[in-house]
Short mmCIF file of C-alpha atoms in Angstrom, two decimals:
data_model
loop_
_atom_site.label_atom_id
_atom_site.label_comp_id
_atom_site.label_asym_id
_atom_site.label_seq_id
_atom_site.Cartn_x
_atom_site.Cartn_y
_atom_site.Cartn_z
CA MET A 1 0.04 0.04 0.17
CA ILE A 2 1.11 3.57 -0.92
CA THR A 3 -0.01 6.58 1.05
CA LYS A 4 -0.45 9.38 -1.58
CA ILE A 5 0.03 13.03 -0.45
CA GLY A 6 0.25 16.42 -2.22
CA LEU A 7 2.48 19.16 -0.48
CA ASP A 8 2.58 22.92 -1.70
CA LEU A 9 5.05 25.06 -0.06
CA GLY A 10 3.70 28.59 -0.35
CA TYR A 11 5.00 31.92 0.69
CA ALA A 12 1.99 32.27 2.96
CA ASN A 13 0.78 28.62 3.71
CA ILE A 14 2.01 25.07 3.73
CA THR A 15 -0.77 23.06 2.51
CA LEU A 16 -0.72 19.24 2.54
CA SER A 17 -3.55 17.34 0.95
CA ASP A 18 -4.31 13.74 1.18
CA VAL A 19 -6.54 11.65 -1.34
CA THR A 20 -8.62 10.20 1.44
CA SER A 21 -8.45 12.77 4.28
CA GLY A 22 -8.71 16.13 2.41
CA ILE A 23 -6.64 19.39 2.73
CA TYR A 24 -4.88 20.68 5.68
CA ARG A 25 -3.19 24.01 5.85
CA GLU A 26 -0.89 25.64 8.21
CA PRO A 27 0.99 29.15 7.90
CA ALA A 28 4.30 28.88 6.32
CA VAL A 29 6.19 30.17 9.21
CA ALA A 30 9.04 28.39 11.29
CA LEU A 31 10.33 29.16 14.69
CA VAL A 32 14.28 29.22 14.77
CA ASP A 33 16.30 29.12 17.81
CA LYS A 34 18.52 32.40 17.40
CA GLY A 35 21.51 30.47 18.88
CA ASN A 36 21.92 27.27 16.87
CA ARG A 37 19.30 28.22 13.97
CA SER A 38 17.89 25.00 14.74
CA ILE A 39 14.03 24.52 13.88
CA ILE A 40 12.06 24.50 17.19
CA ALA A 41 8.37 24.35 15.38
CA VAL A 42 6.50 24.92 12.18
CA GLY A 43 3.33 26.02 11.21
CA ASP A 44 0.54 26.82 13.75
CA SER A 45 2.53 25.55 16.71
CA ALA A 46 5.51 27.92 15.53
CA ALA A 47 3.01 31.01 15.40
CA VAL A 48 1.75 30.35 18.93
CA ALA A 49 5.16 29.67 20.54
CA GLY A 50 6.85 32.45 19.04
CA ASN A 51 4.91 34.78 21.17
CA ASP A 52 6.48 33.32 24.44
CA ASN A 53 10.07 32.42 23.23
CA PRO A 54 12.40 35.41 23.38
CA ASN A 55 15.11 33.27 22.40
CA ALA A 56 13.60 32.28 19.10
CA ILE A 57 12.47 34.24 15.99
CA LEU A 58 9.67 33.51 13.54
CA VAL A 59 10.52 33.31 9.72
CA ARG A 60 9.04 32.77 6.56
CA PRO A 61 11.04 29.76 5.08
CA PHE A 62 9.87 30.31 1.38
CA LYS A 63 10.00 34.22 1.32
CA ASN A 64 12.95 34.21 -1.19
CA GLY A 65 12.45 31.00 -3.09
CA MET A 66 11.58 27.52 -2.13
CA LEU A 67 15.34 26.33 -1.61
CA PHE A 68 16.72 29.67 -0.34
CA SER A 69 17.49 27.85 2.89
CA SER A 70 17.97 24.02 2.54
CA ASP A 71 18.01 23.30 6.25
CA LEU A 72 14.70 25.28 6.73
CA THR A 73 13.01 23.43 3.67
CA LEU A 74 14.24 20.10 5.01
CA GLY A 75 12.99 20.92 8.52
CA VAL A 76 9.57 21.93 7.02
CA LEU A 77 9.24 18.74 4.82
CA LYS A 78 10.16 16.41 7.79
CA SER A 79 7.60 18.31 9.77
CA ALA A 80 4.98 17.76 7.19
CA VAL A 81 6.06 14.12 6.41
CA LYS A 82 5.82 13.38 10.07
CA ALA A 83 2.19 14.11 10.30
CA VAL A 84 1.49 11.57 7.75
CA MET A 85 0.68 7.90 8.89
CA PRO A 86 1.93 5.77 6.03
CA ALA A 87 0.61 2.26 5.04
CA GLU A 88 3.95 1.17 3.60
CA LYS A 89 5.28 3.95 1.37
CA ILE A 90 4.77 7.55 0.89
CA ARG A 91 4.36 8.98 -2.51
CA CYS A 92 4.52 12.75 -2.24
CA LEU A 93 3.71 15.07 -5.34
CA ILE A 94 4.92 18.66 -4.53
CA GLY A 95 3.98 21.85 -6.46
CA VAL A 96 6.63 23.88 -7.72
CA PRO A 97 6.94 27.31 -9.35
CA SER A 98 7.24 27.47 -13.21
CA ASP A 99 10.56 28.67 -12.93
CA PHE A 100 12.04 26.11 -10.86
CA LEU A 101 15.33 24.73 -12.27
CA PRO A 102 16.16 20.85 -12.98
CA LYS A 103 18.84 21.33 -10.31
CA GLN A 104 16.38 22.63 -7.88
CA ASP A 105 14.00 19.79 -8.71
CA ALA A 106 16.83 17.34 -7.78
CA GLU A 107 17.76 19.05 -4.57
CA LEU A 108 14.22 18.83 -3.31
CA PHE A 109 13.87 15.22 -4.18
CA ARG A 110 16.92 14.42 -2.33
CA MET A 111 15.54 16.38 0.69
CA LEU A 112 12.08 14.59 0.46
CA ASN A 113 13.78 11.24 0.36
CA GLU A 114 15.71 12.26 3.77
CA ALA A 115 12.52 13.41 5.16
CA GLY A 116 11.03 9.98 4.63
CA VAL A 117 9.35 10.20 1.08
CA ASP A 118 9.89 6.85 -0.88
CA GLU A 119 8.63 8.31 -4.10
CA PRO A 120 8.82 12.12 -4.56
CA PHE A 121 7.54 14.03 -7.79
CA SER A 122 6.92 17.59 -8.83
CA VAL A 123 4.64 19.45 -11.05
CA LYS A 124 4.39 22.98 -11.95
CA ARG A 125 1.91 24.89 -9.70
CA PRO A 126 -0.55 26.68 -12.56
CA LEU A 127 -1.13 23.06 -14.11
CA ALA A 128 -1.79 21.47 -10.58
CA ALA A 129 -4.17 24.51 -10.26
CA LEU A 130 -5.82 24.07 -13.55
CA ILE A 131 -6.51 20.30 -12.74
CA GLY A 132 -7.74 21.38 -9.15
CA ALA A 133 -10.17 23.95 -10.86
CA GLY A 134 -11.76 21.00 -12.58
CA PHE A 135 -10.18 21.17 -16.03
CA SER A 136 -8.32 18.57 -18.35
CA PRO A 137 -4.56 19.33 -18.45
CA GLY A 138 -4.97 18.42 -22.29
CA ILE A 139 -6.86 21.65 -23.33
CA SER A 140 -5.53 24.94 -24.53
CA VAL A 141 -5.90 27.66 -22.10
CA ILE A 142 -4.14 30.25 -19.98
CA SER A 143 -3.62 29.14 -16.06
CA VAL A 144 -3.19 31.95 -13.77
CA ASN A 145 -2.26 31.39 -10.40
CA ILE A 146 -2.11 34.27 -7.82
CA GLY A 147 0.13 33.19 -4.67
CA ALA A 148 0.96 35.39 -1.79
CA SER A 149 4.30 36.63 -3.22
CA CYS A 150 4.08 35.99 -7.03
CA THR A 151 1.78 35.18 -10.00
CA ASP A 152 2.52 32.01 -11.63
CA ILE A 153 1.23 31.86 -15.40
CA ALA A 154 1.39 29.15 -18.08
CA VAL A 155 -0.21 29.05 -21.42
CA LEU A 156 -1.14 25.42 -22.61
CA CYS A 157 -1.68 24.24 -26.08
CA HIS A 158 -3.45 20.92 -26.37
CA GLY A 159 -1.78 19.65 -23.21
CA ASN A 160 1.76 21.25 -23.81
CA ILE A 161 2.90 24.08 -21.83
CA VAL A 162 4.26 26.80 -24.39
CA TYR A 163 4.91 29.41 -22.04
CA THR A 164 5.48 30.16 -18.52
CA SER A 165 6.23 33.35 -16.43
CA VAL A 166 6.65 34.04 -12.61
CA THR A 167 5.74 37.48 -11.96
CA ARG A 168 6.83 38.84 -8.40
CA VAL A 169 3.20 40.30 -7.69
CA GLY A 170 0.92 38.60 -5.32
CA GLY A 171 -1.62 38.71 -2.61
CA GLU A 172 0.50 40.44 -0.17
CA ASP A 173 1.32 43.39 -2.77
CA PHE A 174 -2.35 44.28 -2.56
CA ASP A 175 -2.20 44.04 1.38
CA GLU A 176 0.60 46.48 1.25
CA ALA A 177 -1.01 48.56 -0.87
CA VAL A 178 -4.05 49.08 1.68
CA ARG A 179 -1.22 49.66 4.52
CA GLY A 180 0.52 52.21 2.54
CA TYR A 181 -2.81 54.06 1.60
CA ILE A 182 -3.90 54.32 5.18
CA SER A 183 -0.36 55.53 6.02
CA GLU A 184 -0.51 58.35 3.44
CA GLN A 185 -3.93 59.46 4.49
CA GLY A 186 -3.38 59.65 8.15
CA ASP A 187 0.10 58.75 9.10
CA VAL A 188 -1.35 55.87 10.70
CA LYS A 189 0.47 52.35 10.77
CA VAL A 190 -1.41 49.19 10.59
CA SER A 191 -0.13 45.44 10.56
CA LEU A 192 0.15 43.52 7.58
CA SER A 193 -2.77 41.23 9.10
CA VAL A 194 -4.87 44.21 9.39
CA ALA A 195 -4.19 45.30 6.01
CA ARG A 196 -5.14 41.97 4.74
CA ALA A 197 -8.40 41.86 6.86
CA ILE A 198 -9.36 45.30 5.15
CA LYS A 199 -8.54 43.83 1.65
CA GLU A 200 -10.68 40.62 2.28
CA ARG A 201 -13.70 42.34 3.79
CA LEU A 202 -13.78 45.81 1.79
CA GLY A 203 -11.45 45.53 -0.99
CA ALA A 204 -12.81 45.37 -4.78
CA VAL A 205 -10.92 45.86 -8.31
CA TRP A 206 -14.34 46.10 -10.11
CA GLU A 207 -17.90 47.90 -9.66
CA GLY A 208 -20.88 45.94 -7.78
CA LYS A 209 -19.47 45.22 -4.47
CA GLU A 210 -21.73 46.14 -1.51
CA SER A 211 -20.58 48.85 0.62
CA GLU A 212 -19.42 47.71 4.09
CA SER A 213 -17.31 49.18 6.88
CA LEU A 214 -14.78 47.56 9.37
CA ASP A 215 -13.21 49.07 12.74
CA ILE A 216 -9.63 48.60 12.82
CA GLU A 217 -6.88 49.60 15.43
CA GLY A 218 -3.66 51.35 14.10
CA THR A 219 -0.80 53.54 15.62
CA LEU A 220 0.22 57.05 15.02
CA ALA A 221 3.31 57.17 13.38
CA LEU A 222 4.50 60.41 15.37
CA THR A 223 3.43 59.63 18.96
CA GLY A 224 2.96 55.60 18.96
CA LYS A 225 -0.52 56.22 20.46
CA LYS A 226 -3.01 53.66 19.50
CA ILE A 227 -6.24 54.70 17.74
CA SER A 228 -9.37 53.20 16.59
CA MET A 229 -10.47 53.88 12.90
CA ASN A 230 -13.59 52.90 10.69
CA ILE A 231 -12.81 52.06 7.12
CA CYS A 232 -15.41 51.61 4.50
CA THR A 233 -15.35 50.32 1.02
CA GLU A 234 -15.31 53.61 -0.65
CA ASP A 235 -12.19 54.71 1.23
CA ILE A 236 -9.90 52.20 -0.38
CA VAL A 237 -11.47 52.48 -4.02
CA GLY A 238 -8.49 52.65 -6.51
CA VAL A 239 -5.62 51.75 -3.97
CA PHE A 240 -4.61 48.47 -5.93
CA GLU A 241 -3.62 50.20 -9.17
CA LYS A 242 -0.05 49.52 -8.78
CA PRO A 243 -0.11 45.76 -8.11
CA LEU A 244 -3.00 45.38 -10.42
CA SER A 245 -1.16 46.93 -13.28
CA ALA A 246 1.71 44.68 -12.75
CA PHE A 247 -0.63 41.59 -12.67
CA LEU A 248 -2.55 42.67 -15.93
CA GLY A 249 0.74 43.49 -17.74
CA ALA A 250 1.93 39.77 -16.75
CA VAL A 251 -1.11 38.14 -18.21
CA ALA A 252 -1.47 40.42 -21.28
CA GLU A 253 2.24 39.41 -21.93
CA ALA A 254 1.18 35.87 -21.72
CA MET A 255 -1.64 36.08 -24.30
CA LYS A 256 0.98 37.42 -26.85
CA LYS A 257 2.66 34.10 -26.54
CA ILE A 258 -0.25 31.99 -27.67
CA PRO A 259 0.82 30.15 -30.76
CA LYS A 260 -1.43 31.32 -33.82
CA GLU A 261 -2.90 27.69 -34.21
CA ALA A 262 -4.08 27.71 -30.64
CA VAL A 263 -5.56 31.19 -30.48
CA ALA A 264 -9.17 30.31 -31.23
CA ASP A 265 -8.98 27.24 -28.70
CA VAL A 266 -7.36 29.40 -26.11
CA PHE A 267 -9.94 32.24 -26.48
CA ALA A 268 -12.64 29.79 -26.22
CA ASN A 269 -11.81 28.18 -23.06
CA GLY A 270 -10.29 31.49 -21.39
CA VAL A 271 -8.47 32.06 -18.44
CA VAL A 272 -8.42 29.66 -15.51
CA LEU A 273 -7.80 32.03 -12.43
CA THR A 274 -6.85 30.33 -9.12
CA GLY A 275 -4.93 31.29 -5.67
CA GLY A 276 -5.63 33.09 -2.79
CA GLY A 277 -5.53 36.41 -4.64
CA ALA A 278 -8.29 35.32 -6.91
CA ALA A 279 -10.52 35.83 -4.24
CA LEU A 280 -10.27 39.60 -4.28
CA TYR A 281 -13.83 40.83 -5.24
CA GLY A 282 -14.00 41.62 -8.95
CA MET A 283 -10.78 40.07 -10.23
CA ASP A 284 -12.17 37.75 -12.47
CA LYS A 285 -14.75 40.28 -14.06
CA MET A 286 -11.73 43.09 -14.21
CA LEU A 287 -9.52 40.47 -16.00
CA SER A 288 -12.03 39.52 -18.42
CA LYS A 289 -13.35 42.98 -19.39
CA VAL A 290 -9.77 44.57 -19.63
CA LEU A 291 -8.31 41.67 -21.64
CA GLY A 292 -11.46 40.65 -23.56
CA ILE A 293 -11.28 36.86 -22.67
CA ALA A 294 -13.53 34.63 -20.54
CA VAL A 295 -12.16 34.37 -17.03
CA HIS A 296 -13.20 31.11 -14.87
CA THR A 297 -12.61 31.15 -11.10
CA PRO A 298 -13.40 27.96 -8.88
CA VAL A 299 -15.38 28.33 -5.72
CA ASP A 300 -12.25 28.18 -3.42
CA PRO A 301 -9.35 29.19 -5.44
CA ILE A 302 -6.90 29.05 -2.81
CA ASP A 303 -7.26 25.37 -2.58
CA SER A 304 -6.94 24.48 -6.36
CA VAL A 305 -3.12 23.60 -6.12
CA ALA A 306 -3.96 21.04 -3.31
CA LYS A 307 -6.88 19.93 -5.03
CA GLY A 308 -4.75 19.19 -8.25
CA LEU A 309 -2.15 17.59 -6.34
CA SER A 310 -4.71 15.15 -4.77
CA ARG A 311 -6.13 14.53 -8.34
CA ILE A 312 -3.05 14.09 -9.94
CA ASN A 313 -2.04 11.43 -7.45
CA THR A 314 -5.14 9.22 -8.27
CA PHE A 315 -4.15 9.05 -11.90
CA ILE A 316 -0.48 9.21 -12.41
CA PRO A 317 0.75 5.36 -12.89
CA ARG A 318 3.03 3.51 -10.58
CA PRO A 319 6.52 4.86 -11.97
CA ARG A 320 9.59 2.70 -12.55
CA SER A 321 11.55 5.50 -10.91
CA SER A 322 10.72 8.35 -8.76
CA GLY A 323 12.39 11.63 -8.36
CA LYS A 324 10.96 13.36 -11.57
CA ASN A 325 9.03 16.53 -12.56
CA ILE A 326 5.90 14.89 -14.06
CA THR A 327 4.36 18.18 -15.77
CA ALA A 328 5.03 17.20 -19.34
CA GLN A 329 3.32 13.92 -18.81
CA LEU A 330 0.14 14.96 -17.17
CA ALA A 331 -2.04 15.20 -20.30
CA LYS A 332 -1.17 11.77 -21.62
CA PHE A 333 -1.77 10.22 -17.96
CA TYR A 334 -4.95 12.00 -17.58
CA GLU A 335 -6.50 10.64 -20.90
CA SER A 336 -5.29 7.38 -20.53
CA ARG A 337 -7.05 7.01 -17.40
CA LYS A 338 -10.04 8.52 -18.62
CA VAL A 339 -10.35 10.67 -15.55
CA GLY A 340 -13.69 12.86 -15.51
CA ASN A 341 -13.75 16.21 -14.32
CA ASP A 342 -15.97 16.74 -11.26
#
């Protein structure tokens, strides 16, 4: 028996998906000892313990790339695999950025083996997200996955990826836009988590959102005094212009890379928009109206990569050897097993 899991190591979240038990998510933080730099805790337990441990610091392991720190990556992998109760062997399919290099894949597979994974594989995130959103990997389409720190885009032509890009703009850039706006208006500082709450509750990039308000707490920059404020939907209209412009530019550039013979099919299928950033009100409508292409967003876009990894694990065949990026083979595997979309 093989325990099949999917693992997505994101800037904001560590997501573990299991074919049988579903999706489990924790914040992508690690508590590290200031002295010997060893990992004390990961995820939720790190976030809680970090408040009471003056000899440790909270770090985000994947802020500067998945393999920025091999020690941290290995520690997170061991923590994730430890949470799995394997039958006999563990097969782990991990989502990686489109700009991940073969040598990075090889290093990741080595660490997965060291963490206790018997059969490690990788797949590019936008393709996993496409499958998680309920689409076949064999179609011609543009898959756009908006993560916390970057947007990963892939143009597919009959199952083959013909163009990819990773643009360093994501959900937290929209959070920072809110925080910067509040600072400019009243010289008031708010935390990133407060800015994120404002974005999620009040933010919109297209018309039609019902007006709401939110009570928040900030700090006066000059005096350090705590103050309470009330923010409404109208207060933050237009604050997302800078990150939105970068995002639109990246998708527009991808549209230029569609092969001539696939233009009709891609425009018929449109854009599949996933990731946590896709949940910002009006993001799909705005993208469709501005670029003139249909945009499809699943009900829970933040779960698309995790769901895709689980689904891929159900139809990839038992390999002769592990330690491979199987992105290029997914369309063939999918069709051969005649997997239906749900």
